[in-house]
Amino acid sequence: MNYTLTAEEYILSLLLLDGAEVAHSIKEEVFGEISEKELETRLDSATSGLISKGLLTFENQQERMDETFKSFMLGLTKVKRVIRCQIASDDGVFSTSLFCHNSFFIQNALYDNRIYHLYEKSDHTDLPALIDLNPYVESGESFSIKEQLFERVIDKLLGNEELANEEIEQFSPVFFKALQEKKGKLNALYDYHLGQQVSIGSLLYITYEEKSWSIENKGDTLIISPFSLQDLLEVEK
């Protein structure tokens, strides 16, 4: 099954299933400091939207959610790990989240997070394309670079400015080629491990010609390493 919901419909569906924490995070991301009155108005509109889609009915003045939709949404609220990727492209930045369980629930956020496309995948065949990440581990060694230099190079690439040879020479040729072809645009990944205590990991990454690299902070230095979907999912084991 797959569903396309407005942000308000998504929030309301989660609230009806005691998914208040996830609903709150979406509300904060999309609407920020919205007043309770405005939120209530938006959720009233969302009620009508869910009814029109056949996902919500009222019986004896009680809400009743479509059972298939309810089961799908409950699956989202029970996962222990959520991987959120912000993918940078020439058309802007878009967000894809993986809710990791026995299968994967995929959440694509569209139109500045106002529309959400949700569906389930039983395997990770299509995941590399969805999150712009190479599927398998590539050979190669990690290297380090000063964060200040890296940021200066990225700013120049984003601004289409000329780089000095001594700046270019600090990078491995293959990695610099990726930065150059991507015009300095980097993807971001946030890895949420849920439970009684929530832990959040984050890193930048870039993919070019079936090679991916992670970019992680260590003090004032960045560690740049070969990276893949296989590496990412191995963390869970």
mmCIF file of C-alpha atoms in Angstrom:
data_model
loop_
_atom_site.group_PDB
_atom_site.id
_atom_site.type_symbol
_atom_site.label_atom_id
_atom_site.label_comp_id
_atom_site.label_asym_id
_atom_site.label_seq_id
_atom_site.Cartn_x
_atom_site.Cartn_y
_atom_site.Cartn_z
ATOM 1 C CA MET A 1 0.000 0.000 0.000
ATOM 2 C CA ASN A 2 1.036 3.594 -0.505
ATOM 3 C CA TYR A 3 -0.482 6.827 0.726
ATOM 4 C CA THR A 4 -0.106 10.495 -0.129
ATOM 5 C CA LEU A 5 -0.971 12.796 2.761
ATOM 6 C CA THR A 6 -0.730 16.477 3.502
ATOM 7 C CA ALA A 7 1.413 17.374 6.505
ATOM 8 C CA GLU A 8 -1.796 18.078 8.465
ATOM 9 C CA GLU A 9 -3.318 14.705 7.544
ATOM 10 C CA TYR A 10 -0.097 12.966 8.501
ATOM 11 C CA ILE A 11 0.030 14.723 11.886
ATOM 12 C CA LEU A 12 -3.627 13.992 12.631
ATOM 13 C CA SER A 13 -3.271 10.310 11.714
ATOM 14 C CA LEU A 14 -0.342 9.952 14.095
ATOM 15 C CA LEU A 15 -2.174 11.768 16.899
ATOM 16 C CA LEU A 16 -5.157 9.437 16.546
ATOM 17 C CA LEU A 17 -2.784 6.479 17.042
ATOM 18 C CA ASP A 18 -0.888 7.866 20.055
ATOM 19 C CA GLY A 19 2.088 8.784 17.889
ATOM 20 C CA ALA A 20 2.376 12.198 19.550
ATOM 21 C CA GLU A 21 6.200 12.371 19.486
ATOM 22 C CA VAL A 22 6.453 11.775 15.747
ATOM 23 C CA ALA A 23 3.506 14.111 15.123
ATOM 24 C CA HIS A 24 5.163 16.836 17.185
ATOM 25 C CA SER A 25 8.451 16.524 15.273
ATOM 26 C CA ILE A 26 6.630 16.920 11.944
ATOM 27 C CA LYS A 27 4.649 19.878 13.263
ATOM 28 C CA GLU A 28 7.835 21.612 14.425
ATOM 29 C CA GLU A 29 9.618 20.950 11.143
ATOM 30 C CA VAL A 30 6.784 22.076 8.875
ATOM 31 C CA PHE A 31 4.948 24.778 10.813
ATOM 32 C CA GLY A 32 7.385 25.936 13.479
ATOM 33 C CA GLU A 33 5.818 28.100 16.182
ATOM 34 C CA ILE A 34 2.240 27.696 15.036
ATOM 35 C CA SER A 35 -0.506 28.760 17.449
ATOM 36 C CA GLU A 36 -2.793 26.121 18.946
ATOM 37 C CA LYS A 37 -5.785 27.821 17.285
ATOM 38 C CA GLU A 38 -4.224 27.708 13.820
ATOM 39 C CA LEU A 39 -3.128 24.106 14.346
ATOM 40 C CA GLU A 40 -6.650 23.161 15.379
ATOM 41 C CA THR A 41 -8.009 24.777 12.205
ATOM 42 C CA ARG A 42 -5.496 22.869 10.087
ATOM 43 C CA LEU A 43 -6.345 19.570 11.800
ATOM 44 C CA ASP A 44 -10.057 20.184 11.201
ATOM 45 C CA SER A 45 -9.231 20.525 7.517
ATOM 46 C CA ALA A 46 -7.135 17.359 7.749
ATOM 47 C CA THR A 47 -10.123 15.469 9.155
ATOM 48 C CA SER A 48 -12.104 16.364 6.035
ATOM 49 C CA GLY A 49 -9.152 15.332 3.884
ATOM 50 C CA LEU A 50 -8.860 11.891 5.478
ATOM 51 C CA ILE A 51 -12.603 11.359 5.181
ATOM 52 C CA SER A 52 -12.570 12.287 1.487
ATOM 53 C CA LYS A 53 -9.776 9.738 0.922
ATOM 54 C CA GLY A 54 -11.772 7.020 2.669
ATOM 55 C CA LEU A 55 -9.170 6.700 5.416
ATOM 56 C CA LEU A 56 -11.360 7.980 8.256
ATOM 57 C CA THR A 57 -15.062 7.619 9.062
ATOM 58 C CA PHE A 58 -17.267 8.486 11.994
ATOM 59 C CA GLU A 59 -19.544 5.960 13.685
ATOM 60 C CA ASN A 60 -21.673 7.091 16.638
ATOM 61 C CA GLN A 61 -19.585 10.260 16.805
ATOM 62 C CA GLN A 62 -16.376 8.217 17.162
ATOM 63 C CA GLU A 63 -13.484 8.273 14.700
ATOM 64 C CA ARG A 64 -12.820 5.005 12.932
ATOM 65 C CA MET A 65 -9.675 4.651 10.845
ATOM 66 C CA ASP A 66 -9.487 2.359 7.831
ATOM 67 C CA GLU A 67 -7.930 -0.848 9.183
ATOM 68 C CA THR A 68 -5.301 -1.218 6.446
ATOM 69 C CA PHE A 69 -4.244 2.403 6.833
ATOM 70 C CA LYS A 70 -4.251 2.050 10.626
ATOM 71 C CA SER A 71 -1.992 -1.010 10.467
ATOM 72 C CA PHE A 72 0.377 0.829 8.128
ATOM 73 C CA MET A 73 0.575 3.918 10.354
ATOM 74 C CA LEU A 74 1.056 1.833 13.493
ATOM 75 C CA GLY A 75 4.044 0.262 11.794
ATOM 76 C CA LEU A 76 5.623 3.721 11.566
ATOM 77 C CA THR A 77 5.156 4.381 15.283
ATOM 78 C CA LYS A 78 6.770 1.098 16.387
ATOM 79 C CA VAL A 79 10.122 1.258 14.620
ATOM 80 C CA LYS A 80 13.326 1.559 16.629
ATOM 81 C CA ARG A 81 15.380 3.311 13.974
ATOM 82 C CA VAL A 82 14.676 6.156 11.538
ATOM 83 C CA ILE A 83 17.216 7.284 8.937
ATOM 84 C CA ARG A 84 16.478 10.701 7.460
ATOM 85 C CA CYS A 85 18.371 11.851 4.379
ATOM 86 C CA GLN A 86 18.417 15.315 2.866
ATOM 87 C CA ILE A 87 19.456 14.981 -0.767
ATOM 88 C CA ALA A 88 20.983 17.990 -2.499
ATOM 89 C CA SER A 89 20.464 18.374 -6.232
ATOM 90 C CA ASP A 90 20.330 21.119 -8.860
ATOM 91 C CA ASP A 91 16.561 21.236 -8.264
ATOM 92 C CA GLY A 92 16.922 21.884 -4.532
ATOM 93 C CA VAL A 93 16.978 19.730 -1.413
ATOM 94 C CA PHE A 94 14.475 16.942 -0.855
ATOM 95 C CA SER A 95 13.997 14.634 2.113
ATOM 96 C CA THR A 96 13.579 10.866 2.287
ATOM 97 C CA SER A 97 13.221 8.936 5.544
ATOM 98 C CA LEU A 98 13.587 5.199 6.123
ATOM 99 C CA PHE A 99 11.625 3.728 9.029
ATOM 100 C CA CYS A 100 13.565 0.531 9.678
ATOM 101 C CA HIS A 101 11.786 -2.596 10.895
ATOM 102 C CA ASN A 102 11.462 -6.087 9.400
ATOM 103 C CA SER A 103 10.696 -4.151 6.227
ATOM 104 C CA PHE A 104 11.274 -0.497 5.377
ATOM 105 C CA PHE A 105 8.628 2.206 5.518
ATOM 106 C CA ILE A 106 9.596 4.972 3.105
ATOM 107 C CA GLN A 107 8.627 8.596 3.659
ATOM 108 C CA ASN A 108 9.243 11.038 0.813
ATOM 109 C CA ALA A 109 8.650 14.666 1.745
ATOM 110 C CA LEU A 110 7.615 16.850 -1.183
ATOM 111 C CA TYR A 111 6.877 20.544 -1.766
ATOM 112 C CA ASP A 112 8.809 21.877 1.249
ATOM 113 C CA ASN A 113 7.512 19.064 3.480
ATOM 114 C CA ARG A 114 3.864 19.929 2.819
ATOM 115 C CA ILE A 115 3.092 16.603 1.108
ATOM 116 C CA TYR A 116 4.229 13.153 2.271
ATOM 117 C CA HIS A 117 4.306 10.025 0.138
ATOM 118 C CA LEU A 118 4.406 6.896 2.311
ATOM 119 C CA TYR A 119 4.867 3.296 1.260
ATOM 120 C CA GLU A 120 6.462 0.024 2.385
ATOM 121 C CA LYS A 121 9.351 -1.923 0.865
ATOM 122 C CA SER A 122 10.144 -5.505 1.833
ATOM 123 C CA ASP A 123 13.812 -5.234 0.795
ATOM 124 C CA HIS A 124 16.414 -2.559 0.143
ATOM 125 C CA THR A 125 16.735 -3.003 -3.627
ATOM 126 C CA ASP A 126 15.572 0.538 -4.439
ATOM 127 C CA LEU A 127 17.007 2.265 -1.383
ATOM 128 C CA PRO A 128 20.353 3.362 -2.929
ATOM 129 C CA ALA A 129 18.576 5.420 -5.591
ATOM 130 C CA LEU A 130 16.118 6.841 -3.057
ATOM 131 C CA ILE A 131 18.796 8.194 -0.736
ATOM 132 C CA ASP A 132 21.604 8.709 -3.300
ATOM 133 C CA LEU A 133 23.962 6.241 -1.648
ATOM 134 C CA ASN A 134 26.125 3.523 -3.198
ATOM 135 C CA PRO A 135 24.752 0.068 -2.240
ATOM 136 C CA TYR A 136 27.987 -1.781 -1.534
ATOM 137 C CA VAL A 137 31.271 -1.173 0.261
ATOM 138 C CA GLU A 138 33.945 0.259 -2.034
ATOM 139 C CA SER A 139 37.653 -0.181 -1.531
ATOM 140 C CA GLY A 140 39.581 2.896 -0.552
ATOM 141 C CA GLU A 141 41.212 4.534 2.418
ATOM 142 C CA SER A 142 39.987 7.270 4.698
ATOM 143 C CA PHE A 143 41.758 10.611 4.751
ATOM 144 C CA SER A 144 41.470 13.720 6.888
ATOM 145 C CA ILE A 145 41.281 17.424 6.125
ATOM 146 C CA LYS A 146 40.937 20.538 8.227
ATOM 147 C CA GLU A 147 37.308 21.604 8.543
ATOM 148 C CA GLN A 148 38.131 25.249 7.822
ATOM 149 C CA LEU A 149 39.813 24.354 4.525
ATOM 150 C CA PHE A 150 36.977 22.018 3.547
ATOM 151 C CA GLU A 151 34.361 24.700 4.195
ATOM 152 C CA ARG A 152 36.346 27.234 2.164
ATOM 153 C CA VAL A 153 36.542 24.831 -0.785
ATOM 154 C CA ILE A 154 32.820 24.033 -0.582
ATOM 155 C CA ASP A 155 31.949 27.743 -0.488
ATOM 156 C CA LYS A 156 34.049 28.342 -3.596
ATOM 157 C CA LEU A 157 32.473 25.433 -5.460
ATOM 158 C CA LEU A 158 28.976 26.590 -4.525
ATOM 159 C CA GLY A 159 29.866 30.090 -5.687
ATOM 160 C CA ASN A 160 31.541 28.819 -8.879
ATOM 161 C CA GLU A 161 34.841 30.424 -7.830
ATOM 162 C CA GLU A 162 38.293 29.321 -8.944
ATOM 163 C CA LEU A 163 40.258 27.127 -6.546
ATOM 164 C CA ALA A 164 43.966 27.367 -5.878
ATOM 165 C CA ASN A 165 46.131 24.331 -6.683
ATOM 166 C CA GLU A 166 47.228 24.051 -3.049
ATOM 167 C CA GLU A 167 43.563 23.729 -2.032
ATOM 168 C CA ILE A 168 42.831 21.035 -4.607
ATOM 169 C CA GLU A 169 45.936 19.047 -3.669
ATOM 170 C CA GLN A 170 44.616 18.479 -0.144
ATOM 171 C CA PHE A 171 41.964 16.076 -1.484
ATOM 172 C CA SER A 172 42.153 12.667 -3.097
ATOM 173 C CA PRO A 173 41.640 13.172 -6.875
ATOM 174 C CA VAL A 174 38.559 10.912 -7.022
ATOM 175 C CA PHE A 175 36.859 12.623 -4.084
ATOM 176 C CA PHE A 176 37.635 16.096 -5.402
ATOM 177 C CA LYS A 177 36.161 15.093 -8.769
ATOM 178 C CA ALA A 178 32.942 14.179 -6.942
ATOM 179 C CA LEU A 179 32.887 17.564 -5.160
ATOM 180 C CA GLN A 180 33.535 19.353 -8.435
ATOM 181 C CA GLU A 181 30.867 17.496 -10.420
ATOM 182 C CA LYS A 182 28.327 18.009 -7.615
ATOM 183 C CA LYS A 183 29.263 21.726 -7.479
ATOM 184 C CA GLY A 184 29.894 21.470 -3.739
ATOM 185 C CA LYS A 185 26.401 20.177 -2.914
ATOM 186 C CA LEU A 186 26.445 17.646 -0.066
ATOM 187 C CA ASN A 187 23.815 15.273 1.272
ATOM 188 C CA ALA A 188 23.046 15.098 4.992
ATOM 189 C CA LEU A 189 22.044 12.028 7.010
ATOM 190 C CA TYR A 190 20.451 11.886 10.478
ATOM 191 C CA ASP A 191 20.284 8.487 12.170
ATOM 192 C CA TYR A 192 17.760 8.202 15.018
ATOM 193 C CA HIS A 193 17.899 5.190 17.330
ATOM 194 C CA LEU A 194 14.681 5.231 19.320
ATOM 195 C CA GLY A 195 13.866 3.789 22.717
ATOM 196 C CA GLN A 196 13.843 4.934 26.319
ATOM 197 C CA GLN A 197 16.844 7.057 25.414
ATOM 198 C CA VAL A 198 17.009 8.508 21.909
ATOM 199 C CA SER A 199 20.416 8.717 20.248
ATOM 200 C CA ILE A 200 21.027 10.717 17.091
ATOM 201 C CA GLY A 201 23.984 10.417 14.764
ATOM 202 C CA SER A 202 24.634 12.711 11.826
ATOM 203 C CA LEU A 203 27.040 13.031 8.946
ATOM 204 C CA LEU A 204 27.425 14.539 5.495
ATOM 205 C CA TYR A 205 27.931 12.364 2.431
ATOM 206 C CA ILE A 206 28.342 12.595 -1.303
ATOM 207 C CA THR A 207 27.858 10.115 -4.153
ATOM 208 C CA TYR A 208 29.271 10.273 -7.652
ATOM 209 C CA GLU A 209 29.656 7.555 -10.295
ATOM 210 C CA GLU A 210 28.678 4.726 -7.929
ATOM 211 C CA LYS A 211 31.096 5.823 -5.225
ATOM 212 C CA SER A 212 30.022 7.359 -1.907
ATOM 213 C CA TRP A 213 31.966 9.006 0.906
ATOM 214 C CA SER A 214 30.945 9.992 4.428
ATOM 215 C CA ILE A 215 32.220 13.232 5.951
ATOM 216 C CA GLU A 216 32.360 13.268 9.763
ATOM 217 C CA ASN A 217 33.662 15.696 12.362
ATOM 218 C CA LYS A 218 36.512 14.892 14.715
ATOM 219 C CA GLY A 219 37.433 18.080 16.517
ATOM 220 C CA ASP A 220 38.539 20.674 13.944
ATOM 221 C CA THR A 221 39.230 17.901 11.421
ATOM 222 C CA LEU A 222 36.943 16.068 9.008
ATOM 223 C CA ILE A 223 37.363 12.339 8.357
ATOM 224 C CA ILE A 224 36.358 11.363 4.821
ATOM 225 C CA SER A 225 35.775 7.640 4.253
ATOM 226 C CA PRO A 226 34.248 5.285 1.676
ATOM 227 C CA PHE A 227 30.573 4.841 2.544
ATOM 228 C CA SER A 228 27.665 2.690 1.406
ATOM 229 C CA LEU A 229 24.163 1.534 2.231
ATOM 230 C CA GLN A 230 25.724 -1.701 3.444
ATOM 231 C CA ASP A 231 27.803 0.275 5.972
ATOM 232 C CA LEU A 232 24.759 2.224 7.096
ATOM 233 C CA LEU A 233 22.567 -0.826 7.689
ATOM 234 C CA GLU A 234 25.401 -2.732 9.380
ATOM 235 C CA VAL A 235 25.189 -0.189 12.225
ATOM 236 C CA GLU A 236 21.870 -1.734 13.222
ATOM 237 C CA LYS A 237 23.285 -5.222 13.735
#
